[in-house]
Amino acid sequence: MSWDRFKQHYLFIETLDFALDISRMDFADDYLEVMKPKIDQAIIAMEELEGGAIANPDENRMVGHYWLRDASLAPTPELKKEISDCESAIKAFAAKIHSGEIKGSDGKFEHLLCIGIGGSALGPEFVNQALGNPTNDPMTIHFFDNTDPNGMDKVLAQLKGKLGKTLAVVTSKSGGTPETRNGMVEAENAWTKAGLKFGPHAVAVTGLGSKLDKHAVAEGWLTRFPMWDWVGGRTSELAAVGLVPAALSGFDIDAMLKGAKEMDAVTRVKDFRQNPAALMALMWFYATDGVGKKDMVILPYKDRLELFSRYLQQLVMESLGKELDLDGNTVHQGIAVYGNKGSTDQHAYVQQLRDGVLNFFATFIEVHTDRAGESPFVEEKFTSGDFLQGLLLGTRDALYEKGRESITISVRDVSAHTIGMLIALYERAVGFYGSLVNVNAYHQPGVEAGKKAAASTLELRQQILDALSAKPGEAFTAEQLASELGLVSKTELIFKLLEHMAANQNRPLRKLIGDPFYESKYLMEQ
């Protein structure tokens, strides 16, 4: 890697105090020129998308998350007003919560419980980790981000005796997402057990007229904020999904939106060599041969960015992981994403990255500002932050010496403005890459298939209970019960469901252990 190559492939954007270094990606000298027609077309496709073109023909909907940080770009006056009104309503509501004008049954709200799944949780969790300050934030935030009873018990234990000062934000576009619905029901149950009404402690972020919207109205919830069908979950952090918990946590949502808006501006530049999102998409295409041959390892050297890789897992993998391309061809596209933080990773999987199988490319994220204020010297004239940068640069070189390629993103600090920039950068890069490989980056048929499969499993569980209840005291093996139900092909699934039901106290189902295991029998107590 030469200084001349670095100078040629280091893009510094002074207005954002942001830099992108692709010099350690070993693409050929003519690669960018060869790819110019493809990336130029991707930029045109993005312009059409932002103009209101239908991105999901199967759902007949637009994709407008770029309008969220600049409502003037929305294609109709009505949408412009909805976006602006929503931002104003969020700020006004947060101000009333913080002032105590709106309070819980036991006084001013001090805790925030966010109930959601996927993009409705990953974005807010990432932003809270990045921007939160427990000593200054007006509210302490907690999450129900799964349908794991034990996980919810852990959170509720932290809120024991505090529910009267806890505000719950339930986020679901339809209101029918099982994980979120279950979390809401568990929360309602917890408030009821504490002798409190849930409604005066609850807020909904949902689609107009959804199941959740109707439930919130019927139960007298404090307020509702919109989820629009033109904003996907994984791109909703700068919609009410992310802005409501961010504002309630005391974060500067105007700065987040401004950072995203400014990054949007530089990632619209038609000269792709001056467009960081276009360059990133081209590097992904080069590294993976456009068919996902290598994984994307995210290595932020900052504790506050620890959850960035988890956030990007959904954004990248749900957007790009597609069986079919736009022409209906079977392509099985996608890029696997993983990571944690530096320098922790140097004592974990970096050993394999350097010496093991070469199936990845890395992205280092460098933050120049160590902390607010001065740092003590931990060794002669060096601070802890000096060591952190040294470990980043050293690891990057150590990988490159072994032919491990990397991209480096450099930002000034971890602030609301920077978080907005990073979110916008990766959203745009994902869109560009989707165009390069000819897939729809804005729908998720695989996720919907998983939801349908889960629903059919719950239906089978009910069939099992009905069959056993009809013959109380009679014991069946999984094979016998499958035969009884006429579902021999589902014997393994029936066995798994029986095992789970027998292990939980709220099911009057008993297991008689057999040897071998498949001779175990199950019965409904009389």
mmCIF file with all atom_site columns, N, CA and C in Angstrom, residues 33 43 47 52 64 79 88 93 103 105 126 191 212-213 220 234 248 264 293 324 355 374 487 512 514:
data_model
loop_
_atom_site.group_PDB
_atom_site.id
_atom_site.type_symbol
_atom_site.label_atom_id
_atom_site.label_alt_id
_atom_site.label_comp_id
_atom_site.label_asym_id
_atom_site.label_entity_id
_atom_site.label_seq_id
_atom_site.pdbx_PDB_ins_code
_atom_site.Cartn_x
_atom_site.Cartn_y
_atom_site.Cartn_z
_atom_site.occupancy
_atom_site.B_iso_or_equiv
_atom_site.pdbx_formal_charge
_atom_site.auth_seq_id
_atom_site.auth_comp_id
_atom_site.auth_asym_id
_atom_site.auth_atom_id
_atom_site.pdbx_PDB_model_num
ATOM 1  N N  . GLU A 1 33  ? -13.475 2.708   -13.250 1.00 0.00 ? 33  GLU A N  1
ATOM 2  C CA . GLU A 1 33  ? -13.914 3.142   -14.575 1.00 0.00 ? 33  GLU A CA 1
ATOM 3  C C  . GLU A 1 33  ? -14.800 2.089   -15.225 1.00 0.00 ? 33  GLU A C  1
ATOM 4  N N  . ILE A 1 43  ? -27.262 5.402   -9.192  1.00 0.00 ? 43  ILE A N  1
ATOM 5  C CA . ILE A 1 43  ? -27.541 6.764   -8.716  1.00 0.00 ? 43  ILE A CA 1
ATOM 6  C C  . ILE A 1 43  ? -28.823 7.294   -9.340  1.00 0.00 ? 43  ILE A C  1
ATOM 7  N N  . GLU A 1 47  ? -32.380 8.382   -7.457  1.00 0.00 ? 47  GLU A N  1
ATOM 8  C CA . GLU A 1 47  ? -33.105 9.632   -7.708  1.00 0.00 ? 47  GLU A CA 1
ATOM 9  C C  . GLU A 1 47  ? -34.583 9.350   -7.929  1.00 0.00 ? 47  GLU A C  1
ATOM 10 N N  . GLY A 1 52  ? -40.354 9.362   -5.452  1.00 0.00 ? 52  GLY A N  1
ATOM 11 C CA . GLY A 1 52  ? -41.650 8.751   -5.177  1.00 0.00 ? 52  GLY A CA 1
ATOM 12 C C  . GLY A 1 52  ? -41.994 7.567   -6.045  1.00 0.00 ? 52  GLY A C  1
ATOM 13 N N  . GLY A 1 64  ? -39.663 5.912   1.334   1.00 0.00 ? 64  GLY A N  1
ATOM 14 C CA . GLY A 1 64  ? -39.406 7.329   1.545   1.00 0.00 ? 64  GLY A CA 1
ATOM 15 C C  . GLY A 1 64  ? -38.644 7.687   2.806   1.00 0.00 ? 64  GLY A C  1
ATOM 16 N N  . LEU A 1 79  ? -47.776 14.622  2.444   1.00 0.00 ? 79  LEU A N  1
ATOM 17 C CA . LEU A 1 79  ? -46.698 13.891  3.103   1.00 0.00 ? 79  LEU A CA 1
ATOM 18 C C  . LEU A 1 79  ? -45.724 14.842  3.792   1.00 0.00 ? 79  LEU A C  1
ATOM 19 N N  . SER A 1 88  ? -42.809 17.630  15.155  1.00 0.00 ? 88  SER A N  1
ATOM 20 C CA . SER A 1 88  ? -43.235 18.633  16.143  1.00 0.00 ? 88  SER A CA 1
ATOM 21 C C  . SER A 1 88  ? -43.968 17.977  17.303  1.00 0.00 ? 88  SER A C  1
ATOM 22 N N  . PHE A 1 93  ? -44.409 16.330  22.936  1.00 0.00 ? 93  PHE A N  1
ATOM 23 C CA . PHE A 1 93  ? -44.726 15.285  23.905  1.00 0.00 ? 93  PHE A CA 1
ATOM 24 C C  . PHE A 1 93  ? -43.550 15.046  24.847  1.00 0.00 ? 93  PHE A C  1
ATOM 25 N N  . LYS A 1 103 ? -47.541 12.927  33.578  1.00 0.00 ? 103 LYS A N  1
ATOM 26 C CA . LYS A 1 103 ? -46.826 12.082  34.535  1.00 0.00 ? 103 LYS A CA 1
ATOM 27 C C  . LYS A 1 103 ? -47.567 10.785  34.788  1.00 0.00 ? 103 LYS A C  1
ATOM 28 N N  . SER A 1 105 ? -48.807 7.458   37.406  1.00 0.00 ? 105 SER A N  1
ATOM 29 C CA . SER A 1 105 ? -49.645 7.389   38.602  1.00 0.00 ? 105 SER A CA 1
ATOM 30 C C  . SER A 1 105 ? -48.868 7.686   39.874  1.00 0.00 ? 105 SER A C  1
ATOM 31 N N  . PHE A 1 126 ? -29.269 0.784   19.523  1.00 0.00 ? 126 PHE A N  1
ATOM 32 C CA . PHE A 1 126 ? -27.990 1.297   19.035  1.00 0.00 ? 126 PHE A CA 1
ATOM 33 C C  . PHE A 1 126 ? -27.813 2.761   19.404  1.00 0.00 ? 126 PHE A C  1
ATOM 34 N N  . TRP A 1 191 ? -48.350 -4.247  34.907  1.00 0.00 ? 191 TRP A N  1
ATOM 35 C CA . TRP A 1 191 ? -48.973 -3.051  35.489  1.00 0.00 ? 191 TRP A CA 1
ATOM 36 C C  . TRP A 1 191 ? -50.216 -3.441  36.298  1.00 0.00 ? 191 TRP A C  1
ATOM 37 N N  . LEU A 1 212 ? -53.060 -2.245  16.834  1.00 0.00 ? 212 LEU A N  1
ATOM 38 C CA . LEU A 1 212 ? -52.479 -1.537  17.977  1.00 0.00 ? 212 LEU A CA 1
ATOM 39 C C  . LEU A 1 212 ? -53.086 -0.152  18.121  1.00 0.00 ? 212 LEU A C  1
ATOM 40 N N  . ASP A 1 213 ? -53.311 0.521   17.014  1.00 0.00 ? 213 ASP A N  1
ATOM 41 C CA . ASP A 1 213 ? -53.918 1.855   17.048  1.00 0.00 ? 213 ASP A CA 1
ATOM 42 C C  . ASP A 1 213 ? -55.291 1.798   17.705  1.00 0.00 ? 213 ASP A C  1
ATOM 43 N N  . GLY A 1 220 ? -57.360 3.965   26.236  1.00 0.00 ? 220 GLY A N  1
ATOM 44 C CA . GLY A 1 220 ? -57.027 5.294   26.757  1.00 0.00 ? 220 GLY A CA 1
ATOM 45 C C  . GLY A 1 220 ? -55.541 5.552   26.915  1.00 0.00 ? 220 GLY A C  1
ATOM 46 N N  . ARG A 1 234 ? -36.328 -1.494  9.113   1.00 0.00 ? 234 ARG A N  1
ATOM 47 C CA . ARG A 1 234 ? -34.875 -1.372  9.221   1.00 0.00 ? 234 ARG A CA 1
ATOM 48 C C  . ARG A 1 234 ? -34.369 0.019   8.832   1.00 0.00 ? 234 ARG A C  1
ATOM 49 N N  . LEU A 1 248 ? -37.382 11.200  24.124  1.00 0.00 ? 248 LEU A N  1
ATOM 50 C CA . LEU A 1 248 ? -37.699 10.954  25.527  1.00 0.00 ? 248 LEU A CA 1
ATOM 51 C C  . LEU A 1 248 ? -36.439 10.728  26.351  1.00 0.00 ? 248 LEU A C  1
ATOM 52 N N  . ASP A 1 264 ? -27.003 12.708  3.343   1.00 0.00 ? 264 ASP A N  1
ATOM 53 C CA . ASP A 1 264 ? -27.808 12.479  2.142   1.00 0.00 ? 264 ASP A CA 1
ATOM 54 C C  . ASP A 1 264 ? -27.329 13.359  0.993   1.00 0.00 ? 264 ASP A C  1
ATOM 55 N N  . LYS A 1 293 ? -19.591 -13.437 -1.740  1.00 0.00 ? 293 LYS A N  1
ATOM 56 C CA . LYS A 1 293 ? -18.550 -14.425 -1.448  1.00 0.00 ? 293 LYS A CA 1
ATOM 57 C C  . LYS A 1 293 ? -17.824 -14.162 -0.135  1.00 0.00 ? 293 LYS A C  1
ATOM 58 N N  . LEU A 1 324 ? -34.484 -14.079 -5.152  1.00 0.00 ? 324 LEU A N  1
ATOM 59 C CA . LEU A 1 324 ? -34.730 -13.710 -6.549  1.00 0.00 ? 324 LEU A CA 1
ATOM 60 C C  . LEU A 1 324 ? -34.239 -12.299 -6.832  1.00 0.00 ? 324 LEU A C  1
ATOM 61 N N  . ASP A 1 355 ? -5.098  -14.916 10.380  1.00 0.00 ? 355 ASP A N  1
ATOM 62 C CA . ASP A 1 355 ? -4.402  -16.155 10.029  1.00 0.00 ? 355 ASP A CA 1
ATOM 63 C C  . ASP A 1 355 ? -5.311  -17.264 9.521   1.00 0.00 ? 355 ASP A C  1
ATOM 64 N N  . GLU A 1 374 ? -9.875  16.550  29.039  1.00 0.00 ? 374 GLU A N  1
ATOM 65 C CA . GLU A 1 374 ? -8.525  16.007  28.928  1.00 0.00 ? 374 GLU A CA 1
ATOM 66 C C  . GLU A 1 374 ? -8.464  14.554  29.410  1.00 0.00 ? 374 GLU A C  1
ATOM 67 N N  . LEU A 1 487 ? -50.767 -36.559 11.111  1.00 0.00 ? 487 LEU A N  1
ATOM 68 C CA . LEU A 1 487 ? -49.672 -35.661 10.737  1.00 0.00 ? 487 LEU A CA 1
ATOM 69 C C  . LEU A 1 487 ? -48.329 -36.348 10.979  1.00 0.00 ? 487 LEU A C  1
ATOM 70 N N  . LEU A 1 512 ? -43.920 -38.661 30.823  1.00 0.00 ? 512 LEU A N  1
ATOM 71 C CA . LEU A 1 512 ? -43.444 -39.922 31.385  1.00 0.00 ? 512 LEU A CA 1
ATOM 72 C C  . LEU A 1 512 ? -42.196 -40.298 30.605  1.00 0.00 ? 512 LEU A C  1
ATOM 73 N N  . GLY A 1 514 ? -39.258 -41.920 28.790  1.00 0.00 ? 514 GLY A N  1
ATOM 74 C CA . GLY A 1 514 ? -39.050 -43.249 28.229  1.00 0.00 ? 514 GLY A CA 1
ATOM 75 C C  . GLY A 1 514 ? -37.599 -43.460 27.818  1.00 0.00 ? 514 GLY A C  1
#
